[in-house]
Structures are given as structure tokens and as C-alpha cells.
XYZ file of N, CA, C and O in Angstrom:
716
model
N 56.016 35.796 -114.278
C 56.879 35.857 -115.533
C 57.736 37.059 -116.110
O 56.731 37.261 -116.541
N 58.761 37.145 -116.458
C 59.185 38.449 -116.886
C 59.874 38.043 -118.325
O 60.734 37.973 -118.674
N 58.164 37.546 -119.926
C 58.410 37.146 -120.588
C 58.843 38.191 -121.836
O 60.078 38.276 -122.559
N 58.963 38.812 -121.293
C 59.884 40.314 -122.994
C 61.061 40.133 -122.174
O 61.324 40.725 -123.272
N 61.232 39.796 -121.133
C 62.879 40.052 -120.375
C 63.520 38.644 -121.749
O 64.647 38.821 -121.593
N 63.286 37.600 -121.138
C 63.235 36.326 -121.518
C 63.034 36.606 -123.099
O 63.570 36.490 -123.773
N 62.521 36.976 -124.109
C 62.323 37.773 -125.431
C 63.366 38.057 -125.682
O 64.449 38.259 -126.997
N 63.915 39.162 -125.046
C 64.839 39.875 -125.446
C 66.443 39.761 -125.865
O 66.980 39.757 -126.279
N 66.629 38.567 -124.360
C 67.760 37.917 -124.326
C 67.048 36.393 -125.732
O 69.124 36.593 -126.119
N 66.658 36.390 -126.114
C 66.344 35.233 -127.067
C 66.841 36.053 -128.391
O 67.564 35.614 -129.342
N 66.307 36.957 -128.353
C 66.770 38.097 -129.653
C 67.649 38.301 -129.501
O 68.643 37.860 -130.929
N 68.941 38.700 -128.440
C 70.109 38.600 -129.123
C 70.857 37.120 -129.072
O 71.830 36.952 -130.694
N 70.119 36.030 -128.795
C 70.558 34.591 -129.359
C 70.225 34.569 -130.850
O 71.081 33.742 -131.652
N 69.640 35.245 -131.261
C 68.943 35.014 -132.614
C 70.153 35.927 -133.610
O 70.947 35.294 -134.316
N 70.303 37.177 -132.988
C 71.558 37.543 -134.219
C 72.791 37.279 -133.339
O 73.301 36.698 -134.932
N 72.744 36.197 -132.876
C 74.164 35.282 -133.224
C 74.144 33.951 -134.180
O 75.447 33.915 -134.364
N 72.822 33.566 -133.930
C 72.663 32.438 -134.769
C 71.293 32.347 -135.218
O 70.023 31.320 -134.377
N 71.056 33.040 -136.680
C 70.141 33.292 -136.837
C 69.574 31.708 -137.736
O 68.748 32.094 -138.022
N 70.279 30.791 -137.766
C 69.769 29.908 -138.192
C 69.668 28.622 -137.365
O 69.800 27.253 -137.884
N 69.785 28.934 -136.112
C 69.724 27.649 -135.035
C 68.215 27.300 -134.972
O 67.380 28.279 -134.491
N 67.049 26.091 -135.404
C 65.779 26.331 -135.078
C 65.098 26.661 -133.883
O 64.453 26.906 -132.879
N 65.672 25.414 -132.871
C 65.077 25.764 -131.626
C 65.030 27.297 -130.236
O 64.807 27.262 -129.189
N 65.880 28.336 -131.333
C 66.122 29.522 -130.376
C 64.423 29.926 -130.653
O 64.047 29.952 -129.971
N 64.454 30.026 -131.519
C 63.249 30.696 -132.327
C 61.809 29.182 -131.935
O 60.683 30.465 -131.522
N 62.351 28.245 -131.342
C 61.579 27.252 -130.571
C 61.213 27.933 -129.377
O 59.637 28.036 -128.818
N 62.506 28.584 -128.173
C 62.272 29.168 -127.279
C 61.132 30.000 -127.488
O 60.411 30.479 -126.268
N 61.735 31.064 -128.637
C 61.080 32.430 -128.391
C 60.365 32.206 -128.797
O 58.721 32.894 -128.700
N 59.086 30.661 -129.388
C 57.858 30.805 -129.629
C 57.053 30.580 -128.168
O 56.379 31.350 -128.125
N 57.966 29.817 -128.165
C 57.183 29.418 -126.632
C 57.223 30.895 -125.793
O 55.791 31.126 -125.068
N 57.923 31.804 -125.604
C 57.422 32.812 -124.322
C 56.652 33.906 -125.588
O 55.999 34.087 -124.271
N 56.712 33.927 -126.824
C 55.737 34.339 -127.228
C 54.773 33.534 -126.833
O 53.242 34.348 -125.995
N 53.459 32.839 -127.051
C 52.920 31.719 -126.132
C 52.984 32.262 -124.699
O 51.622 32.726 -124.874
N 53.227 31.890 -124.082
C 53.800 32.495 -123.020
C 52.802 33.564 -122.245
O 52.634 34.278 -121.652
N 53.981 34.477 -123.593
C 53.519 35.918 -122.751
C 51.404 36.453 -123.580
O 51.598 37.980 -123.547
N 51.117 35.152 -124.544
C 50.094 35.740 -125.009
C 50.372 35.963 -126.270
O 49.256 36.515 -126.781
N 51.308 36.608 -127.088
C 51.520 37.056 -128.588
C 51.143 35.804 -128.970
O 52.616 35.065 -129.627
N 50.271 35.159 -129.193
C 50.242 33.932 -130.599
C 50.451 34.688 -132.107
O 50.801 33.470 -132.436
N 50.535 35.647 -132.356
C 50.983 35.384 -133.995
C 52.318 35.521 -134.040
O 52.377 35.089 -134.522
N 53.082 36.442 -133.272
C 54.551 35.929 -133.056
C 54.967 34.530 -132.517
O 55.310 34.396 -133.441
N 54.852 34.202 -131.936
C 54.569 32.626 -131.227
C 54.980 31.959 -132.727
O 55.430 30.936 -133.064
N 53.116 32.116 -133.979
C 52.777 31.338 -134.902
C 53.940 31.570 -135.638
O 55.090 31.147 -136.659
N 54.207 32.872 -136.341
C 55.775 33.116 -136.793
C 57.357 32.621 -136.753
O 57.802 31.985 -137.717
N 57.273 32.299 -135.284
C 59.007 31.872 -134.755
C 58.534 30.294 -134.884
O 59.441 29.977 -135.073
N 57.669 29.859 -134.788
C 57.612 28.297 -134.292
C 57.368 27.641 -136.412
O 58.607 27.262 -136.802
N 57.114 28.589 -137.249
C 56.855 28.346 -138.866
C 58.599 28.905 -139.418
O 59.176 28.084 -139.994
N 59.331 29.318 -138.680
C 60.432 30.161 -139.253
C 61.064 28.856 -138.764
O 61.912 28.017 -139.113
N 61.539 28.108 -137.071
C 61.905 27.309 -136.955
C 61.111 25.617 -137.889
O 62.264 25.090 -137.772
N 60.516 25.717 -138.312
C 59.640 24.269 -139.099
C 60.614 24.209 -139.929
O 60.801 23.548 -141.302
N 60.610 26.178 -140.787
C 61.410 26.144 -142.087
C 62.554 25.508 -141.608
O 63.417 24.959 -143.203
N 63.406 26.029 -141.291
C 64.826 25.407 -140.974
C 65.186 24.255 -140.473
O 65.652 23.535 -140.422
N 64.139 23.528 -139.668
C 64.695 21.953 -139.728
C 62.607 21.691 -139.573
O 61.878 21.300 -138.401
N 62.644 20.590 -140.464
C 60.698 20.413 -140.587
C 60.665 19.484 -139.784
O 59.477 19.067 -139.734
N 61.153 18.802 -139.174
C 61.857 17.456 -138.379
C 61.937 17.711 -137.332
O 61.432 16.850 -136.032
N 61.773 19.002 -136.997
C 61.581 19.488 -135.194
C 60.093 19.839 -134.573
O 59.328 20.539 -134.897
N 59.793 18.731 -133.548
C 59.057 18.358 -133.325
C 58.899 19.129 -131.861
O 57.377 19.757 -132.225
N 59.044 20.063 -131.870
C 58.604 20.989 -130.755
C 58.473 22.944 -130.966
O 57.489 23.105 -131.006
N 58.738 22.350 -132.537
C 58.313 24.035 -132.984
C 56.982 23.380 -133.935
O 56.078 24.172 -133.429
N 57.195 22.273 -134.188
C 55.312 22.066 -134.184
C 54.227 21.833 -132.957
O 53.177 22.554 -133.375
N 54.965 21.412 -131.805
C 54.057 21.746 -131.427
C 54.124 23.569 -130.376
O 52.328 23.821 -130.183
N 54.816 23.972 -130.874
C 54.671 25.371 -129.934
C 53.617 26.105 -131.526
O 52.888 26.682 -131.084
N 53.778 25.799 -132.174
C 52.923 26.013 -133.411
C 51.194 25.734 -133.549
O 50.507 26.564 -133.052
N 50.916 24.360 -133.196
C 49.533 24.176 -132.826
C 49.277 24.852 -131.037
O 47.869 25.182 -131.906
N 50.443 24.913 -130.551
C 49.185 25.904 -128.958
C 48.994 27.376 -129.672
O 47.717 27.564 -129.256
N 49.931 27.697 -130.757
C 49.359 29.235 -130.926
C 48.318 28.804 -131.683
O 46.859 29.971 -131.895
N 47.901 27.966 -132.644
C 46.771 27.815 -133.608
C 45.830 27.665 -132.657
O 44.689 28.669 -132.429
N 46.485 26.771 -131.418
C 44.925 26.760 -130.434
C 44.370 27.885 -130.069
O 43.488 28.311 -130.159
N 45.838 28.961 -129.605
C 44.775 30.390 -129.133
C 45.011 30.971 -129.449
O 43.771 31.582 -129.463
N 44.525 31.145 -130.929
C 43.814 31.931 -131.647
C 42.369 31.452 -132.203
O 42.231 32.282 -133.210
N 42.076 30.232 -131.741
C 40.533 28.922 -131.915
C 41.004 29.346 -133.361
O 39.936 29.138 -134.040
N 41.666 28.682 -133.530
C 42.037 28.306 -135.033
C 42.257 26.572 -134.866
O 43.383 26.208 -135.121
N 41.409 25.826 -134.971
C 40.838 24.473 -134.281
C 41.331 23.123 -135.430
O 42.236 22.465 -134.588
N 40.925 23.482 -135.958
C 40.948 22.432 -137.028
C 42.900 22.788 -138.020
O 43.451 21.348 -137.922
N 43.386 23.748 -138.258
C 45.051 23.630 -137.923
C 45.345 23.444 -137.164
O 46.876 22.822 -137.096
N 45.234 23.970 -136.020
C 45.853 23.211 -134.854
C 45.707 21.849 -134.240
O 46.688 20.906 -133.785
N 44.598 21.092 -134.941
C 44.634 19.486 -135.262
C 45.447 18.820 -135.774
O 46.291 18.235 -135.951
N 46.020 19.877 -136.979
C 47.004 19.210 -138.490
C 48.190 19.653 -137.583
O 49.444 18.463 -137.546
N 48.458 20.684 -136.904
C 49.853 20.789 -136.973
C 50.552 19.481 -135.360
O 51.389 18.738 -135.403
N 49.028 19.290 -134.602
C 49.462 19.196 -133.422
C 49.551 17.567 -134.008
O 50.919 16.675 -133.461
N 49.012 16.952 -135.039
C 49.388 15.177 -135.516
C 50.465 15.474 -135.732
O 50.782 14.459 -135.960
N 51.415 15.689 -136.742
C 52.397 16.434 -136.867
C 52.907 16.507 -135.470
O 54.495 15.288 -136.477
N 53.062 16.953 -135.022
C 54.141 16.733 -134.022
C 54.038 16.417 -132.797
O 55.034 14.762 -133.332
N 53.022 14.931 -133.585
C 52.445 13.799 -132.472
C 54.190 12.996 -133.601
O 54.069 11.729 -132.983
N 53.669 12.910 -134.861
C 54.150 12.134 -136.130
C 55.502 12.143 -135.601
O 56.691 10.577 -135.985
N 55.765 13.341 -135.468
C 57.301 13.712 -134.907
C 58.315 12.952 -133.807
O 58.974 12.748 -133.481
N 57.145 12.642 -132.813
C 57.722 11.996 -131.450
C 56.581 12.156 -130.825
O 55.631 12.241 -129.718
N 56.268 10.698 -130.869
C 54.681 10.717 -130.932
C 55.217 9.468 -129.101
O 53.994 9.635 -128.766
N 56.569 10.004 -128.095
C 56.231 9.499 -126.384
C 56.116 10.812 -126.101
O 56.827 10.921 -125.101
N 56.189 12.496 -126.908
C 55.682 13.255 -125.919
C 54.317 13.970 -125.985
O 53.515 13.745 -126.773
N 54.282 13.914 -124.509
C 52.495 13.647 -124.442
C 51.935 15.127 -124.977
O 50.063 15.196 -125.089
N 52.282 16.276 -124.943
C 51.602 17.714 -125.128
C 50.858 17.955 -126.391
O 50.278 18.259 -126.363
N 51.958 17.227 -127.420
C 51.256 17.322 -128.809
C 49.582 16.637 -128.300
O 49.112 17.110 -129.487
N 49.626 15.553 -127.415
C 48.536 14.748 -127.753
C 47.630 15.499 -126.758
O 46.730 15.806 -127.497
N 48.184 16.594 -125.958
C 47.201 16.905 -124.777
C 46.277 18.287 -126.168
O 45.464 18.583 -125.762
N 47.762 19.358 -127.074
C 47.150 20.538 -127.221
C 45.474 19.399 -129.010
O 44.721 20.476 -129.027
N 46.389 18.020 -128.906
C 44.973 18.077 -129.989
C 43.996 17.646 -129.406
O 43.070 18.000 -130.445
N 43.863 16.822 -128.516
C 42.767 17.067 -127.293
C 41.574 18.220 -127.116
O 41.087 17.835 -127.465
N 43.060 19.243 -126.772
C 41.925 20.518 -126.640
C 41.279 20.507 -127.840
O 40.106 21.777 -127.644
N 42.163 20.710 -128.305
C 41.197 21.330 -130.073
C 39.866 20.482 -130.655
O 38.731 20.997 -130.937
N 40.098 19.197 -130.069
C 38.951 18.205 -130.651
C 37.688 18.418 -129.439
O 36.567 18.477 -130.358
N 37.787 19.052 -128.076
C 37.035 19.443 -127.490
C 35.993 20.628 -127.862
O 35.047 20.175 -128.605
N 36.687 21.087 -128.208
C 36.461 22.883 -129.239
C 35.659 22.608 -130.062
O 35.266 23.352 -130.686
N 36.031 21.766 -131.350
C 35.792 21.181 -131.929
C 34.132 20.773 -132.298
O 33.485 19.613 -132.966
N 33.927 20.124 -130.900
C 33.340 18.851 -130.396
C 33.281 17.280 -131.149
O 32.675 16.569 -130.971
N 34.260 16.899 -130.843
C 34.634 15.952 -131.725
C 35.236 15.735 -129.815
O 36.316 14.939 -129.542
N 33.961 15.440 -129.127
C 34.518 14.174 -127.933
C 34.935 12.738 -127.444
O 35.659 12.800 -126.760
N 34.325 12.497 -128.601
C 35.655 11.163 -128.724
C 37.119 11.082 -129.108
O 37.943 10.535 -128.719
N 37.287 11.872 -129.570
C 38.455 12.493 -130.185
C 38.805 13.006 -129.289
O 40.243 12.170 -128.382
N 38.372 14.022 -128.226
C 39.329 14.682 -127.302
C 39.678 13.945 -125.904
O 41.138 12.737 -125.226
N 38.673 12.809 -125.794
C 39.140 11.091 -125.002
C 39.936 10.221 -125.007
O 41.466 10.631 -124.225
N 40.172 9.755 -126.821
C 41.296 9.706 -127.166
C 42.573 10.139 -126.994
O 43.088 9.300 -126.326
N 42.473 11.150 -127.019
C 43.695 11.630 -127.104
C 44.387 12.375 -125.733
O 45.549 12.614 -125.562
N 43.404 12.679 -124.877
C 44.051 13.036 -122.967
C 44.503 11.831 -122.996
O 45.170 11.591 -121.716
N 43.274 10.466 -123.089
C 43.737 9.416 -122.183
C 45.397 8.975 -122.689
O 45.866 8.556 -121.657
N 46.097 9.103 -123.912
C 47.402 8.230 -124.366
C 47.968 9.993 -123.652
O 49.296 9.342 -123.296
N 47.719 11.792 -123.890
C 48.741 11.684 -122.627
C 48.336 11.646 -121.940
O 49.942 12.296 -121.414
N 47.721 10.907 -120.378
C 48.004 10.592 -119.461
C 48.983 9.656 -119.224
O 49.916 9.044 -118.395
N 48.731 8.372 -120.816
C 49.183 7.664 -120.763
C 50.470 7.774 -120.156
O 51.527 7.055 -120.261
N 51.196 9.170 -121.287
C 52.814 9.697 -121.569
C 53.203 10.450 -119.949
O 54.684 10.636 -120.138
N 52.188 11.157 -120.123
C 53.009 11.649 -118.460
C 51.813 12.235 -117.605
O 49.553 12.416 -117.584
N 52.155 11.525 -116.816
C 50.732 11.378 -115.347
C 50.847 12.691 -115.025
O 49.247 12.595 -113.839
N 51.012 14.440 -115.554
C 49.981 15.172 -115.150
C 48.809 15.244 -115.569
O 48.085 16.133 -114.682
N 48.947 15.041 -117.070
C 47.558 14.546 -117.807
C 46.419 13.598 -116.526
O 44.868 13.792 -117.436
N 46.430 13.388 -115.731
C 45.686 12.023 -115.746
C 44.343 12.700 -115.327
O 43.137 12.210 -114.999
N 45.133 13.702 -114.339
C 43.355 14.462 -113.634
C 42.392 14.801 -114.499
O 41.408 14.782 -114.783
N 42.811 15.593 -116.319
C 42.272 15.613 -117.099
C 41.542 14.828 -117.157
O 40.456 14.517 -118.207
N 42.191 13.448 -117.806
C 41.815 12.018 -118.439
C 40.709 11.915 -117.435
O 39.630 11.277 -118.457
N 40.505 12.188 -116.060
C 39.492 11.628 -115.347
C 38.774 12.646 -115.467
O 37.272 11.531 -115.023
N 38.981 13.500 -115.446
C 37.490 14.176 -115.424
C 37.139 14.189 -117.166
O 35.098 14.537 -116.949
N 38.005 14.063 -117.578
C 37.099 13.800 -119.363
C 35.883 12.503 -119.263
O 34.738 12.581 -119.787
N 36.219 11.169 -118.080
C 35.853 10.008 -118.230
C 34.698 10.449 -117.431
O 33.438 10.266 -117.747
N 34.660 11.715 -116.304
C 33.115 11.901 -116.494
C 32.067 12.834 -116.764
O 31.185 14.115 -116.393
N 32.590 13.059 -118.081
C 31.948 14.132 -118.955
C 32.587 16.259 -119.126
O 31.943 16.691 -119.589
N 33.903 15.485 -118.157
C 34.002 17.078 -117.522
C 35.204 18.343 -119.249
O 35.309 17.372 -119.597
N 35.230 19.108 -119.330
C 35.674 19.483 -119.733
C 36.930 19.577 -119.874
O 36.897 19.657 -118.142
N 38.542 19.183 -120.697
C 39.929 19.405 -120.274
C 40.371 20.781 -120.964
O 41.145 21.004 -120.011
N 39.707 22.040 -121.790
C 40.258 22.970 -121.594
C 39.129 23.712 -121.533
O 38.369 23.801 -122.587
N 40.140 25.321 -121.362
C 38.430 26.446 -120.655
C 40.560 27.752 -121.547
O 40.838 27.460 -121.415
N 39.508 27.762 -122.672
C 40.146 28.924 -123.043
C 40.700 30.423 -122.491
O 41.569 30.658 -122.864
N 39.384 30.606 -120.903
C 39.911 31.759 -120.365
C 41.132 32.000 -119.678
O 41.927 32.487 -118.883
N 42.000 30.438 -119.352
C 42.403 29.473 -118.756
C 44.208 30.104 -119.008
O 43.844 29.641 -119.803
N 44.987 30.735 -118.324
C 46.147 31.464 -118.356
C 46.816 30.278 -118.890
O 47.506 29.218 -118.785
N 47.511 30.758 -120.489
C 48.898 29.531 -120.971
C 49.663 29.178 -119.933
O 49.710 27.640 -120.316
N 49.900 29.751 -118.888
C 51.381 29.121 -118.144
C 50.423 28.014 -117.541
O 52.044 26.898 -117.346
N 49.331 27.743 -117.034
C 48.524 26.645 -116.282
C 48.964 25.337 -117.392
O 49.131 24.268 -116.507
N 48.978 25.988 -118.894
C 48.827 24.243 -119.042
C 50.257 24.130 -119.800
O 50.553 22.762 -119.355
N 50.749 25.043 -119.993
C 52.903 24.832 -120.223
C 53.481 24.750 -119.402
O 53.723 23.656 -119.323
N 53.224 25.426 -118.289
C 53.945 25.117 -117.064
C 53.269 24.527 -116.537
O 54.483 23.619 -115.293
N 52.544 23.285 -116.696
C 51.379 22.746 -114.935
C 51.410 21.981 -115.351
O 52.797 21.129 -114.801
N 50.747 21.091 -116.295
C 50.908 19.537 -116.169
C 51.839 19.042 -117.371
O 51.460 17.431 -116.966
N 52.542 19.780 -117.899
C 53.365 18.886 -119.315
C 55.129 19.481 -118.761
O 55.682 19.499 -120.005
N 55.335 20.101 -118.214
C 57.032 20.552 -118.060
C 57.811 19.274 -117.808
O 57.601 18.376 -116.776
N 58.892 19.293 -118.933
C 60.131 18.472 -118.384
C 59.437 16.933 -118.428
O 58.624 16.413 -119.010
N 59.849 15.954 -117.729
C 59.824 14.457 -117.598
C 59.359 14.836 -116.518
O 59.791 14.972 -115.505
N 57.805 13.663 -116.556
C 57.046 13.191 -115.331
C 57.182 11.668 -115.122
O 57.649 11.292 -116.018
N 56.158 11.678 -114.093
C 56.147 10.651 -114.062
C 55.587 9.172 -115.262
O 54.999 9.232 -115.230
N 56.587 8.873 -115.630
C 56.618 7.423 -117.413
C 56.178 9.063 -117.702
O 55.586 8.043 -118.882
N 56.298 9.984 -117.766
C 56.511 10.768 -119.325
C 57.277 11.517 -119.487
O 58.162 11.745 -118.767
N 57.600 12.131 -120.768
C 57.607 14.005 -121.258
C 57.106 14.501 -122.176
O 56.196 14.710 -123.004
N 57.142 15.549 -121.703
C 57.270 15.959 -122.815
C 58.288 17.459 -123.734
O 59.086 17.433 -123.302
N 57.735 17.754 -124.943
C 58.440 17.935 -126.148
C 59.185 19.010 -125.413
O 60.829 19.882 -125.627
N 58.102 20.323 -125.013
C 58.443 21.358 -124.875
C 60.251 21.511 -123.003
O 60.149 22.540 -123.380
N 60.078 20.467 -123.073
C 60.865 19.616 -121.179
C 61.888 21.301 -121.292
O 61.769 22.299 -120.720
N 62.359 20.667 -122.433
C 64.285 21.688 -122.653
C 63.767 23.104 -122.544
O 64.475 23.897 -121.704
N 63.366 23.817 -123.619
C 63.037 24.017 -123.689
C 62.335 25.703 -122.520
O 62.918 26.045 -122.123
N 61.391 24.753 -122.084
C 60.963 25.507 -120.251
C 61.789 25.382 -119.347
O 62.341 26.912 -118.821
N 62.777 24.793 -119.461
C 63.837 24.722 -118.260
C 64.976 26.061 -119.172
O 65.590 26.771 -118.115
N 65.384 26.097 -120.264
C 66.037 26.904 -120.336
C 65.027 28.278 -120.442
O 66.179 29.274 -120.123
N 63.682 28.322 -120.386
C 63.511 29.981 -119.759
C 63.433 30.020 -118.859
O 63.978 31.147 -118.237
N 63.642 29.412 -117.659
C 63.329 29.416 -116.528
C 64.964 29.852 -116.245
O 65.959 30.902 -115.333
N 65.992 29.306 -116.241
C 67.226 30.095 -116.519
C 67.045 30.766 -117.464
O 67.799 32.859 -116.750
N 66.600 31.655 -118.333
C 66.843 32.799 -119.490
C 66.059 34.138 -118.107
O 66.277 35.050 -117.605
N 64.891 33.362 -117.678
C 64.638 34.481 -116.516
C 65.482 34.804 -115.295
O 65.780 35.790 -115.433
N 65.686 33.685 -114.741
C 66.634 34.153 -113.801
C 68.511 35.073 -114.336
O 68.793 36.257 -113.912
N 68.776 34.391 -115.670
C 69.619 35.335 -116.184
C 68.861 36.598 -115.997
O 70.230 37.653 -115.761
N 67.847 37.373 -117.173
C 68.031 38.318 -117.401
C 67.069 39.758 -115.733
O 67.219 40.516 -116.204
N 66.685 38.332 -114.777
C 66.243 38.872 -113.963
C 67.840 39.606 -113.062
O 68.126 40.458 -112.381
N 68.966 38.895 -113.470
C 70.008 39.468 -112.674
C 70.488 40.057 -113.121
O 71.228 41.258 -112.683
N 70.440 40.096 -114.723
C 70.668 41.364 -115.417
C 71.036 43.048 -114.790
O 71.552 43.616 -115.585
N 69.019 42.595 -114.897
C 67.554 43.779 -114.965
C 68.399 44.604 -113.158
O 69.326 44.543 -112.560
């Protein structure tokens, strides 16, 4: 995926609408997917500044903190995302991943169970966790987590970042066509 082109396209959108928090969420997600977690954190915080109740912004921030190994902060921010949108599976999963990394395996199991209840694509992780397996491996690429188990609406569930992912796929197509 050409995240650099997507980010350039989003930069233009920010120039046109610098107070739109969702554009910052889109760019934060692109930065997360490109591995630039510090920039993702910056954009997620900007989106939260513009709209403190923006659940996808909290989700993007939680992911960037998780990937920066700031697990306690990731847990706190994912908890806020859950409070804002308890029906979104991804913040439950992010919090489960962070809890695994802090050694809170009971909390991890509880959260991944909730993520699986909201989105069937998390069921394999939950089933693996029931057998004592790990659900998060920091060495695995972000796309497999963000675009893999929790994109859009699943069987009986949804992810708060689903709209952002769909938007990115459109941007990538537009960026590719423009190149």
C-alpha cells in the first residue's frame, strides 16, 4: 500500500479544511499503517483537541501508543474510546493487546472476548487466548491488525475505524490514478 501518497492527499484535505477532526483521524490512521507512530499520535491528539468525543481519534491514538510500547497509556486511551463507542470492537482489542503486554492476562481475555462478541473476526484471537495463546505480537505489521480482523462492519460487529479504512482505500485508488 502506498501510504505516502495517501498522506499527501490527506495533507491537501487538511489545507482545505484544517478544523475537520476526521481528516486528522484519517491521516493518523495512515501514519499508523506506515509505521510513523509519533506522527499518528500528533494527528490523533489534534483530532481530539478539535472534537474530544471523537472515538476513532482515541482509537488511533491508542494504537499509536501501543505500537510505541506505551502500554499503560494505550490502556487509558482505549478505555476512553470504549466509553465513547462501546460497540466498536477495535478499542476493546487494542486494550486487550496492551493488557497482554503488561501481563494482565485476565484483563486481556475479558477484553478480547468483548471484541470477539462485537466482531466475529476477533473470534480466532479469543479462541487462541482461551488456550493460553498470545493475541498480539509487536513484530507483526500493522496492516494485519488494522486492516485484517477489524475493518468495517463484520458479522454482527463493527469497528470505529471502518469508515477511515474505506476512505483510505478510495484515497489510494485516487493517488494511484493521479500518479
